[in-house]
mmCIF file of C-alpha atoms and ligand atoms in Angstrom:
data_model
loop_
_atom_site.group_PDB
_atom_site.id
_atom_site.type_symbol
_atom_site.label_atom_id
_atom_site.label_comp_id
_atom_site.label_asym_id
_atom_site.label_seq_id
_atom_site.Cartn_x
_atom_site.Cartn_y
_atom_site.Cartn_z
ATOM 1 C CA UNK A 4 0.000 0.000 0.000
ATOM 2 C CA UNK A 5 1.423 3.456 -0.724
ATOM 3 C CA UNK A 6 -0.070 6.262 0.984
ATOM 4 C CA UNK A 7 0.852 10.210 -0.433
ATOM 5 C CA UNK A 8 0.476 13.266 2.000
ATOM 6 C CA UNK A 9 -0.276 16.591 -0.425
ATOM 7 C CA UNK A 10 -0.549 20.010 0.278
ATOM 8 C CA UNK A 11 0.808 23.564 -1.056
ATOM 9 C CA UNK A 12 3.831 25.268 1.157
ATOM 10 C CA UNK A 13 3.597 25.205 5.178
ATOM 11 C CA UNK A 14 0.637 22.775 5.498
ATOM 12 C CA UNK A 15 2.423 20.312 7.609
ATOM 13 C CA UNK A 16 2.271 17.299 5.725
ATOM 14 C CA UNK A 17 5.954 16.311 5.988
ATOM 15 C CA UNK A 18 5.384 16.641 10.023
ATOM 16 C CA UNK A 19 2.090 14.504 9.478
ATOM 17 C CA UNK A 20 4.207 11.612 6.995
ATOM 18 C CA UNK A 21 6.618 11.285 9.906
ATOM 19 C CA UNK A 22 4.024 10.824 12.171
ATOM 20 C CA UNK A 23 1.700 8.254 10.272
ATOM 21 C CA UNK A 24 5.027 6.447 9.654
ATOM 22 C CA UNK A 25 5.879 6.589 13.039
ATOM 23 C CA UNK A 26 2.556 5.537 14.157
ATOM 24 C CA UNK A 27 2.000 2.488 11.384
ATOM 25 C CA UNK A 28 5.710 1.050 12.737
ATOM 26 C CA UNK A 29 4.037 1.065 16.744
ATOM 27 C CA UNK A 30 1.023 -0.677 14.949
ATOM 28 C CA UNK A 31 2.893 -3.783 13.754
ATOM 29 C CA UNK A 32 3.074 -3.472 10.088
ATOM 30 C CA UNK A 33 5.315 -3.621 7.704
ATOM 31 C CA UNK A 34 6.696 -0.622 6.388
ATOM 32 C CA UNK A 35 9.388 0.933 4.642
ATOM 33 C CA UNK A 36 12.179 1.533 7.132
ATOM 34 C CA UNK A 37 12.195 5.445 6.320
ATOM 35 C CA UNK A 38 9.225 7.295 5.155
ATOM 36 C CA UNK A 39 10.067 8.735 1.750
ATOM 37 C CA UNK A 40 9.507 12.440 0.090
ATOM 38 C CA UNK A 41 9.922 13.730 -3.407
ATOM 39 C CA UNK A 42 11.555 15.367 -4.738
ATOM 40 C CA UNK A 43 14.163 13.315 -3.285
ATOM 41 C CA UNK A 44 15.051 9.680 -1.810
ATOM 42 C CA UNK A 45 17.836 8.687 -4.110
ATOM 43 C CA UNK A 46 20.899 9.707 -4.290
ATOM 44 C CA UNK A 47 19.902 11.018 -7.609
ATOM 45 C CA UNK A 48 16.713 12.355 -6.238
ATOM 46 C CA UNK A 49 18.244 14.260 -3.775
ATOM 47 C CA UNK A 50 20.676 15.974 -6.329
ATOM 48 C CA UNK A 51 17.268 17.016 -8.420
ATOM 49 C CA UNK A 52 16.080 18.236 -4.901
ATOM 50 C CA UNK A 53 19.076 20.778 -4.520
ATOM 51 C CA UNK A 54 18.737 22.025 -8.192
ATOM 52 C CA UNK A 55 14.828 22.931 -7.601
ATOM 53 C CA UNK A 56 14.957 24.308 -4.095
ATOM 54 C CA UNK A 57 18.316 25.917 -2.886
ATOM 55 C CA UNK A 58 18.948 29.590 -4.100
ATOM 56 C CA UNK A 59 21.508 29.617 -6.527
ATOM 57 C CA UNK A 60 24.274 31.217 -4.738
ATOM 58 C CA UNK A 61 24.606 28.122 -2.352
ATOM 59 C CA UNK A 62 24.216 26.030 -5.543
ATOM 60 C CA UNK A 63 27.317 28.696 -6.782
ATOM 61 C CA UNK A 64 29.092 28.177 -3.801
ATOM 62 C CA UNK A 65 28.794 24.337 -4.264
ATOM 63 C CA UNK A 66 29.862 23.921 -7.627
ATOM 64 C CA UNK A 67 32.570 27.019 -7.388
ATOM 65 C CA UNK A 68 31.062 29.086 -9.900
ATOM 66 C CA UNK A 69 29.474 32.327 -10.195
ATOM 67 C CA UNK A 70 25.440 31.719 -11.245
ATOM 68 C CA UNK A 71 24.405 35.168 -9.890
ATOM 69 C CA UNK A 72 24.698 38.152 -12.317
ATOM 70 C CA UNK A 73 22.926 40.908 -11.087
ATOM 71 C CA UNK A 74 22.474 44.330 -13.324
ATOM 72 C CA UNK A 75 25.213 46.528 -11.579
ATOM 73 C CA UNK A 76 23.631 48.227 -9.001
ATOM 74 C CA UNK A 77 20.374 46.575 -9.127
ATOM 75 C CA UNK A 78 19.994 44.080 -6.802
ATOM 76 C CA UNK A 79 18.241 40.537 -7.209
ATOM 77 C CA UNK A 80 14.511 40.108 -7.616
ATOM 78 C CA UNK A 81 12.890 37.567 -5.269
ATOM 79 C CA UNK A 82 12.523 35.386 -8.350
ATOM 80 C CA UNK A 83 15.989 36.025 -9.187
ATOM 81 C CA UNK A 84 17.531 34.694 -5.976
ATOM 82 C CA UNK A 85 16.774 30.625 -7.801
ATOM 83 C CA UNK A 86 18.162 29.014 -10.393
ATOM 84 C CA UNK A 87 16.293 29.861 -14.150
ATOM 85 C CA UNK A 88 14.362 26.463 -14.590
ATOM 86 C CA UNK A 89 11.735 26.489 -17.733
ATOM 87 C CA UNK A 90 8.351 25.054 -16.682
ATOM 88 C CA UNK A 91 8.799 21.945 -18.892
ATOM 89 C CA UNK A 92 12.744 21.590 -17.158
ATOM 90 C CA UNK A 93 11.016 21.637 -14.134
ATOM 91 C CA UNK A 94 8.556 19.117 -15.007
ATOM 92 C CA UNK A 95 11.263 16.797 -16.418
ATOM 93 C CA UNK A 96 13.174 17.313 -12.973
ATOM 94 C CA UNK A 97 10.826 16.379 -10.537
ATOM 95 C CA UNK A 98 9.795 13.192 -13.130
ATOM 96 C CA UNK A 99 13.140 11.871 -13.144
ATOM 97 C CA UNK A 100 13.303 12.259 -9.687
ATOM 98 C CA UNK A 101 10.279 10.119 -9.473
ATOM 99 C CA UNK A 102 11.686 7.627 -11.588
ATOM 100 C CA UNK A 103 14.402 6.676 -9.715
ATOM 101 C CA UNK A 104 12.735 7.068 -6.476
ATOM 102 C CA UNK A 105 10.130 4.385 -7.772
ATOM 103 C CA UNK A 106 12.403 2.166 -9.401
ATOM 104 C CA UNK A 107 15.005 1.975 -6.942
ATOM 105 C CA UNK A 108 12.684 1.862 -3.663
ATOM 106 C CA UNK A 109 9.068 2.255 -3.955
ATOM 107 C CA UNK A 110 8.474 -0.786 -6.191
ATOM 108 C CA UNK A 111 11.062 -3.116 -4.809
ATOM 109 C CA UNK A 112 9.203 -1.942 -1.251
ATOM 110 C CA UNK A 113 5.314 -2.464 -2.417
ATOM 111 C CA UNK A 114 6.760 -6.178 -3.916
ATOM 112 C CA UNK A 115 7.686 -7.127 -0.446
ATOM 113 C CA UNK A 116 4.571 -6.323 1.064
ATOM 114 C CA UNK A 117 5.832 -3.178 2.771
ATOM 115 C CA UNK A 118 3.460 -0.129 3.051
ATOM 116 C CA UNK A 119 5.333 3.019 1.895
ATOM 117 C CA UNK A 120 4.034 6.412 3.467
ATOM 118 C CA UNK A 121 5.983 9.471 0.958
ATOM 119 C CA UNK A 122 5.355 12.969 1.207
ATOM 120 C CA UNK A 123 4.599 13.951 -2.126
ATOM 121 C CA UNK A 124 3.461 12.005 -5.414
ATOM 122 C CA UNK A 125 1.943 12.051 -8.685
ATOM 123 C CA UNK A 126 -0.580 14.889 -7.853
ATOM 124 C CA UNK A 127 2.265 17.828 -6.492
ATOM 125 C CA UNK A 128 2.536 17.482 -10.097
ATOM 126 C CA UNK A 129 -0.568 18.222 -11.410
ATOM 127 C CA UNK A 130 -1.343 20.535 -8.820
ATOM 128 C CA UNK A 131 1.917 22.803 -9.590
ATOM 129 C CA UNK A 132 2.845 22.217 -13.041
ATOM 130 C CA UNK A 133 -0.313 21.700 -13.941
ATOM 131 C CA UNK A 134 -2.823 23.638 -12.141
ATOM 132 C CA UNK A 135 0.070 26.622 -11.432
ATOM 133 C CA UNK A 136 2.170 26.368 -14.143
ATOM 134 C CA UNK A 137 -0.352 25.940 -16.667
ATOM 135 C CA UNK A 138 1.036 22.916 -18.379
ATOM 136 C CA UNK A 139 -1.676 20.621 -19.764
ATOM 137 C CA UNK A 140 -2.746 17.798 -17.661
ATOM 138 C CA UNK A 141 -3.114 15.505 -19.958
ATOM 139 C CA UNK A 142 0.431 15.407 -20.924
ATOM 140 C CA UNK A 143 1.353 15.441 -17.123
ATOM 141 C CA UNK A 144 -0.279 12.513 -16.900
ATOM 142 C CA UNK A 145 1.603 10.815 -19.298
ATOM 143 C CA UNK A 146 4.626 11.784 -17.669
ATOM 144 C CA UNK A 147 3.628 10.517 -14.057
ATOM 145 C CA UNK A 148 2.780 7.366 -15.853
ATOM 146 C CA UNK A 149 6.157 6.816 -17.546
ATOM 147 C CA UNK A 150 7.542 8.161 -14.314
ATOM 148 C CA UNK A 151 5.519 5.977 -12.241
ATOM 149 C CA UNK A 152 5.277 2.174 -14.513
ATOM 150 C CA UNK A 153 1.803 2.812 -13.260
ATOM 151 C CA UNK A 154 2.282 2.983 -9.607
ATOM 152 C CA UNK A 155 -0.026 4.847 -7.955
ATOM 153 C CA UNK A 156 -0.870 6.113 -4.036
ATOM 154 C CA UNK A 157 -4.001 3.756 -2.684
ATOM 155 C CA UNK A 158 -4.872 6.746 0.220
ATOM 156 C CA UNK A 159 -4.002 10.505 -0.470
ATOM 157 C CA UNK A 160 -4.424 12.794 2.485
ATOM 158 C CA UNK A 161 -4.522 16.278 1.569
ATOM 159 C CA UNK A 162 -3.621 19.288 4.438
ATOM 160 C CA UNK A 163 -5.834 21.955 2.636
ATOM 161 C CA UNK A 164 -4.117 25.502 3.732
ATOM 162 C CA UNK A 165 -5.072 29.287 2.454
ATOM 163 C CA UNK A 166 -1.329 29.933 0.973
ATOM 164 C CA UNK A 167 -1.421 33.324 2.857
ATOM 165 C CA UNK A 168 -1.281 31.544 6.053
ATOM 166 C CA UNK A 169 1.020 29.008 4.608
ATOM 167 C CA UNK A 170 3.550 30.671 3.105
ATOM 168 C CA UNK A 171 3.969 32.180 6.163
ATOM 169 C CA UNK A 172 4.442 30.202 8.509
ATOM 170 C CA UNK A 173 7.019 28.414 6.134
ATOM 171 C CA UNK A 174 8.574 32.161 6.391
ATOM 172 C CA UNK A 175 8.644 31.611 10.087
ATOM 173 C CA UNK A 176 10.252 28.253 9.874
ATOM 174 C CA UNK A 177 13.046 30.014 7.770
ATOM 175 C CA UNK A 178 12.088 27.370 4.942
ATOM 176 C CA UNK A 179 11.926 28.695 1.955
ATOM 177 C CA UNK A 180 11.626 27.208 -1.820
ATOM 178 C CA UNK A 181 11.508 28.865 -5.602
ATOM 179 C CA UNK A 182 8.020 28.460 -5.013
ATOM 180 C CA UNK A 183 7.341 31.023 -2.565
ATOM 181 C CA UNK A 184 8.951 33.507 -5.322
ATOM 182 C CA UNK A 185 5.737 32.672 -6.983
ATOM 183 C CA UNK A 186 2.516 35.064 -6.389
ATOM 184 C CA UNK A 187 0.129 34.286 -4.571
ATOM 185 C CA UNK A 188 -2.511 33.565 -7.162
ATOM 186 C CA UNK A 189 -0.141 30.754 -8.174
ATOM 187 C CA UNK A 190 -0.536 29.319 -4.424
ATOM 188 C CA UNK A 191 -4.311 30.076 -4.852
ATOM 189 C CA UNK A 192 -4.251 27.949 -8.039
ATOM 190 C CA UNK A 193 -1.999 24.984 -6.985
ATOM 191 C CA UNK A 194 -4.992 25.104 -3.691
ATOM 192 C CA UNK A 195 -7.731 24.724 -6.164
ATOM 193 C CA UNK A 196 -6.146 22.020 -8.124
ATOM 194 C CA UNK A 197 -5.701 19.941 -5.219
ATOM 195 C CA UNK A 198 -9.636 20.358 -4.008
ATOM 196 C CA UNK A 199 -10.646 19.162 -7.519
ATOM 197 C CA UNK A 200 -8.449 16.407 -7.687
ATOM 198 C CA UNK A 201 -9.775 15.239 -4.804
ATOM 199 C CA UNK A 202 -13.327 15.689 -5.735
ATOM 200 C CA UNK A 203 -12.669 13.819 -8.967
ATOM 201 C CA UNK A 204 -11.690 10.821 -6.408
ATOM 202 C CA UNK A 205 -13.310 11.057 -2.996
ATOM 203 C CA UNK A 206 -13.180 7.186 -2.030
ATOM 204 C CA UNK A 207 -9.181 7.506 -2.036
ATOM 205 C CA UNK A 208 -8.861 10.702 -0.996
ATOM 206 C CA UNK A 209 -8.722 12.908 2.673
ATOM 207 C CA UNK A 210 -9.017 16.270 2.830
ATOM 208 C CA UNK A 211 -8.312 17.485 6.381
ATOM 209 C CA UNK A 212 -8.147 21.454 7.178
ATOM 210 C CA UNK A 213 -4.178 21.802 8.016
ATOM 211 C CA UNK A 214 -5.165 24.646 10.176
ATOM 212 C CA UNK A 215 -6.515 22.581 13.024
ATOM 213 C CA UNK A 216 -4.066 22.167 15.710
ATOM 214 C CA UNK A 217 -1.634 19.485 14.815
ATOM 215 C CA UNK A 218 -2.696 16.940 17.229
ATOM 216 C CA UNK A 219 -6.103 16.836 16.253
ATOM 217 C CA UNK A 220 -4.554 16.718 12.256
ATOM 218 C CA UNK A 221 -2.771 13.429 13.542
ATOM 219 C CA UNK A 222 -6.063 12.263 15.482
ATOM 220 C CA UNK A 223 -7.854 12.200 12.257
ATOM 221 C CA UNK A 224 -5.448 10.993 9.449
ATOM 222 C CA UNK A 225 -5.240 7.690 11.561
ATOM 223 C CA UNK A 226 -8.941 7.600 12.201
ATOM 224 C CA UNK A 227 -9.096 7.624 8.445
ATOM 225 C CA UNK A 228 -6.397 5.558 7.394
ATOM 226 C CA UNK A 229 -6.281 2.684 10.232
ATOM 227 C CA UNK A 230 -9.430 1.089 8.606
ATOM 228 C CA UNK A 231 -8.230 1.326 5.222
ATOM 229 C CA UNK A 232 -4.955 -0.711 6.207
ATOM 230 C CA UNK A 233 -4.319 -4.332 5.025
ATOM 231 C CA UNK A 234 -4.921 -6.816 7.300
ATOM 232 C CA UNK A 235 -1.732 -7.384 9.756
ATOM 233 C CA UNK A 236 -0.037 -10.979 9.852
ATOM 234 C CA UNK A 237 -1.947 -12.693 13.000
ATOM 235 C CA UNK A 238 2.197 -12.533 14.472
ATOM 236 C CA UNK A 239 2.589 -9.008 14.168
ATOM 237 C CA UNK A 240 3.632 -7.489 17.139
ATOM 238 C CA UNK A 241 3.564 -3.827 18.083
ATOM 239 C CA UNK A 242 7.251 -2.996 16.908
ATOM 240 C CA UNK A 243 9.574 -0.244 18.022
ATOM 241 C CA UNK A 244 10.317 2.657 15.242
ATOM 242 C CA UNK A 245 13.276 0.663 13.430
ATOM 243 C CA UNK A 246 15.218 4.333 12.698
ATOM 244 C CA UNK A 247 14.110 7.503 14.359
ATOM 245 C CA UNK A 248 13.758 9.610 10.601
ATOM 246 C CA UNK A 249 15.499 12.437 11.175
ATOM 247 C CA UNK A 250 15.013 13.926 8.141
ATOM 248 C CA UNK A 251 12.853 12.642 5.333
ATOM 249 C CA UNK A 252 14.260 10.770 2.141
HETATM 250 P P1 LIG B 310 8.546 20.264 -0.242
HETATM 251 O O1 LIG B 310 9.576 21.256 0.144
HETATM 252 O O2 LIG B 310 7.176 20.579 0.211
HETATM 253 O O3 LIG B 310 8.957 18.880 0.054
HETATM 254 O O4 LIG B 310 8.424 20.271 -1.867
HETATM 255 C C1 LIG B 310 9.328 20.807 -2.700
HETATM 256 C C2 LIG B 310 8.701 21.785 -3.659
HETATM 257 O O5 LIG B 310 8.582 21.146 -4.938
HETATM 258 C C3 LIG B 310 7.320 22.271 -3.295
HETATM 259 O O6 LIG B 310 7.315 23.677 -3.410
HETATM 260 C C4 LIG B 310 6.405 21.666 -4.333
HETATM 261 C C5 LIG B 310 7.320 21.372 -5.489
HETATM 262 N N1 LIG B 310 6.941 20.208 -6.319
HETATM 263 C C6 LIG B 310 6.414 20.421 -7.597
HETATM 264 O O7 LIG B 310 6.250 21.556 -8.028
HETATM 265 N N2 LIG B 310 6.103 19.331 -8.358
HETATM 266 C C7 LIG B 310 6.301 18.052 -7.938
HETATM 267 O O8 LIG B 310 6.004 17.102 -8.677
HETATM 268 C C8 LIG B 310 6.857 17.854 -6.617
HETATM 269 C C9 LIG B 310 7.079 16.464 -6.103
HETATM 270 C C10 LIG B 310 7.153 18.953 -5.852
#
């Protein structure tokens, strides 16, 4: 079973993955020893990661080269401050990334009978480069599908947030990505994709309001979810968390 926590920037879902993870290890079943995110868990995967979301004077000051040319005396505009990516490079970036990531670990991990919680999947996709970007989401869906060999999340829990009040408290958290350069009718747009995704599926998906307190988020993803589970082997145990995530891959 794969299960995919969604969500535009500062709903909380990466907290919430951790937790569900954390929570379906203390149940007794078997999951993938790390709860996984995108773009990212490979070692290629986390490369694509840097290249999308660090500002590209650290990227400059990584690879020892100047990628920041300013007008003289003008200084950078919030946009400017990230690496140019095209819409369709950007696509192509966070589909390899997804290619690896389910080649390498999420299929080998479904085939064993493991249940895989990621943060991030196929719709982050069509919510931002489709939905914000623009890009038709048809062809998206082509992509995710070569990206994907048709692998798809069972359970999607979405953390609906008005981007206002997620952006900032991502500000607040000192986390910030290229998209936040974006305005905020982008956020508005990437917010309205998600709700009609999930209206075009409501059996598979949650939609929970990510600004109820955090506990109470946690309270009800598992409500939702711990019914929807597989059944456990008759020998599972409760088991200890194999490896406190520190960080998600
Ligand atoms: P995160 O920081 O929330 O993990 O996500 C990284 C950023 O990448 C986030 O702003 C959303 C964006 N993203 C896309 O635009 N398309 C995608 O397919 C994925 C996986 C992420």
């Amino acid at each position: 079973m794969l299960i995919a926590l969604e969500g535009g920037e500062g709903s909380g879902k990466s907290t919430q993955a951790k937790v569900l993870y954390g929570r379906l290890c203390q149940a007794g079943y078997s999951v993938h020893p790390r709860p996984l995110r995108e773009p990212g868990g490979t070692a290629l995967g986390e490369k694509l990661r840097t290249l999308v979301s660090l500002p590209r004077e650290v990227l400059a000051a990584v690879w020892g080269q100047s990628l920041v040319t300013p007008q003289p005396g003008s200084q950078l505009a919030a946009k400017e401050l990230w690496l140019p990516i095209s819409a369709a490079a950007e696509l192509f970036l966070f589909a390899a990334s997804r290619a690896q990531l389910v080649s390498e670990v999420i299929r080998p991990a479904l085939a064993r009978g493991s249940i895989v919680v990621i943060d991030r999947f196929v719709h982050s996709t069509l919510a931002y480069q489709g939905y914000g970007r623009g890009l038709d989401l048809e062809l998206l869906d082509h992509v995710n599908r070569l990206a994907t060999q048709g692998v798809a999340p069972d359970l999607v829990i979405l953390l609906d947030v008005d981007p206002v009040k997620g952006i900032a408290r991502k500000r607040r958290a000192q986390d910030m990505s290229r998209f936040e350069a974006e305005d905020i009718e982008f956020h508005r747009k990437v917010r309205q994709g998600y709700l009609e995704l999930s209206q075009r599926d409501p059996q598979r998906w949650l939609v929970l309001d990510a600004g109820l307190p955090r506990a109470e988020v946690t309270r009800l993803v598992w409500e939702w979810v711990a019914p929807r589970l597989p059944a456990r082997p008759a020998s599972a145990a409760p088991a200890s968390i194999p490896e406190k995530p520190k960080r998600l891959l």
